[in-house]
Short mmCIF file of C-alpha atoms in Angstrom, two decimals:
data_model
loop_
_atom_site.label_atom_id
_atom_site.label_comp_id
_atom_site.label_asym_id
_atom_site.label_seq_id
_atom_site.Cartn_x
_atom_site.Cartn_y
_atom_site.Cartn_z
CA UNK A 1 109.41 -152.48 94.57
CA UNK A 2 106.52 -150.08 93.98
CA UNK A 3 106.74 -147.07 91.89
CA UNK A 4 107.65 -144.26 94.37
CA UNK A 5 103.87 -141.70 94.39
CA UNK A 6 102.13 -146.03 94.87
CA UNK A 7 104.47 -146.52 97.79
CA UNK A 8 103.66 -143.50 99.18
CA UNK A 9 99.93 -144.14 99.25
CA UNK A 10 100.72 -147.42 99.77
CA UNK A 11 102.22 -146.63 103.47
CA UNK A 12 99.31 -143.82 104.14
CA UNK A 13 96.06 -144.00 106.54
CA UNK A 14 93.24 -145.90 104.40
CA UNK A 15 90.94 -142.57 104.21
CA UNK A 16 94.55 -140.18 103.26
CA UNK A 17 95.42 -142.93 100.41
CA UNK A 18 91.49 -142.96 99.35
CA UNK A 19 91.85 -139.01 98.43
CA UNK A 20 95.16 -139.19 96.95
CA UNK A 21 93.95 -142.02 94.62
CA UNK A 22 90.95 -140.53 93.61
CA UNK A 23 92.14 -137.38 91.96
CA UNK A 24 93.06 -137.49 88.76
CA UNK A 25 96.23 -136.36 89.10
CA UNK A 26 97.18 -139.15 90.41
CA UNK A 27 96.59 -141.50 87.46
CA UNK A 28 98.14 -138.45 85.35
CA UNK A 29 100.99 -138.63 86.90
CA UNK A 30 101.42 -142.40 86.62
CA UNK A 31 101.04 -142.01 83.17
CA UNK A 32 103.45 -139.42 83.16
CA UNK A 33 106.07 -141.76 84.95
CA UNK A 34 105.47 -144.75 82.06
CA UNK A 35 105.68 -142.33 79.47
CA UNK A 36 109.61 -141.52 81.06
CA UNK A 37 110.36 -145.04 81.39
CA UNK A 38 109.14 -146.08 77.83
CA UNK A 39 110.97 -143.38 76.87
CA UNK A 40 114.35 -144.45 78.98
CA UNK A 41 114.12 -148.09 78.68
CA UNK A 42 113.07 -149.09 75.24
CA UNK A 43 111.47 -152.54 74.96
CA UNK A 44 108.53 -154.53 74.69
CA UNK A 45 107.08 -153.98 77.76
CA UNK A 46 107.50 -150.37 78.03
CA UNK A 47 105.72 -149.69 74.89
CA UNK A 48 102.73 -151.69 76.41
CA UNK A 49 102.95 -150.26 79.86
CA UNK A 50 102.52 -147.10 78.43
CA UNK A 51 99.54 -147.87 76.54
CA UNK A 52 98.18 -149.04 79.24
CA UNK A 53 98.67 -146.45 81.59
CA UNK A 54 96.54 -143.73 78.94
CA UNK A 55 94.33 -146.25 78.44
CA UNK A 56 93.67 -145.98 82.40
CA UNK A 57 92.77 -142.76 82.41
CA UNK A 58 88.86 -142.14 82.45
CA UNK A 59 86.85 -139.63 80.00
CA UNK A 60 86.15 -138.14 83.87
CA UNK A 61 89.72 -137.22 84.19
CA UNK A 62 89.76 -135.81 80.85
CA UNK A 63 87.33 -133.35 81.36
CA UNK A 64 89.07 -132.36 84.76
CA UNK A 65 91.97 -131.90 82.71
CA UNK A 66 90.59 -129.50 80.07
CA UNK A 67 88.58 -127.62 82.56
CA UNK A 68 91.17 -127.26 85.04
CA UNK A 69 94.37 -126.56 83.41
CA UNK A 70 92.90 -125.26 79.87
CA UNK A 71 95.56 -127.17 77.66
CA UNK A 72 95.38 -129.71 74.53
CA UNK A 73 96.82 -132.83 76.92
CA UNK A 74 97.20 -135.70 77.97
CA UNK A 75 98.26 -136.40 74.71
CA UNK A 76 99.17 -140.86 73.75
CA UNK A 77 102.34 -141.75 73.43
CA UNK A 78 103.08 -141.19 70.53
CA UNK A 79 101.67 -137.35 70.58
CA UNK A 80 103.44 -136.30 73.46
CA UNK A 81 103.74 -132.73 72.73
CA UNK A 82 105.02 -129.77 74.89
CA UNK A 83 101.65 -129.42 75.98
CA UNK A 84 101.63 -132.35 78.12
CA UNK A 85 105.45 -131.69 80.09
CA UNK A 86 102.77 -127.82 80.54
CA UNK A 87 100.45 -130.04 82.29
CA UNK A 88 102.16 -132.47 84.13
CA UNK A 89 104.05 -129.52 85.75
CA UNK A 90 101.15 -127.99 86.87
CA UNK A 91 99.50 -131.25 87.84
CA UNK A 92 102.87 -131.64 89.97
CA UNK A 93 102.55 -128.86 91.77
CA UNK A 94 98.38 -129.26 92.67
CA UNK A 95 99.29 -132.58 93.91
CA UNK A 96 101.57 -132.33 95.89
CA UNK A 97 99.55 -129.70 97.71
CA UNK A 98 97.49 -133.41 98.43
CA UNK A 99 100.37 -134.88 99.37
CA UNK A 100 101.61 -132.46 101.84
CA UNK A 101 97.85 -132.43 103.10
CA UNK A 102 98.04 -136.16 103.27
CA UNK A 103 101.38 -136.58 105.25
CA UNK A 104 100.70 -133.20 107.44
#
């Protein structure tokens, strides 16, 4: 099946899954979720997945990042620091203001 935040959207009102997709928390936390399982369940694929997920994420969402939550992350996969666990707890908690918005 789908990763749990895509089946969410996934089973949302076109317009509610639109917004949710859009920020760029979203594609944060994906990242996020490929950096755990990389981290869980070591093998080839993983490693890519990972890769690929960072790669995903737009200079757009970068600049969001450092203007909205002031810290030196997302960081690749190989740089995850404590700066990025900072940031994907805050990024949590904005989104799932969305998410409660969303499913409200």
């Amino acid at each position: 099946g789908l990763p749990p935040l895509l089946e969410l959207t996934r089973n949302l009102p076109a317009a509610d899954r639109a917004k949710l997709e859009a920020a760029p928390e979203f594609r944060l936390i994906e990242y996020y979720r490929a950096v755990r399982v990389a981290n869980s369940h070591i093998k080839g694929s993983t490693a890519a997945n990972v890769i690929a997920a960072f790669a995903f994420l737009t200079p757009a969402d970068l600049q969001h990042f450092a203007t909205c939550y002031g810290l030196k992350a997302p960081n690749a996969p190989s740089d995850v620091s404590f700066e990025d666990f900072k940031l994907f707890t805050r990024a949590v908690k904005y989104y799932s203001n969305l998410i409660n918005e969303a499913c409200g």
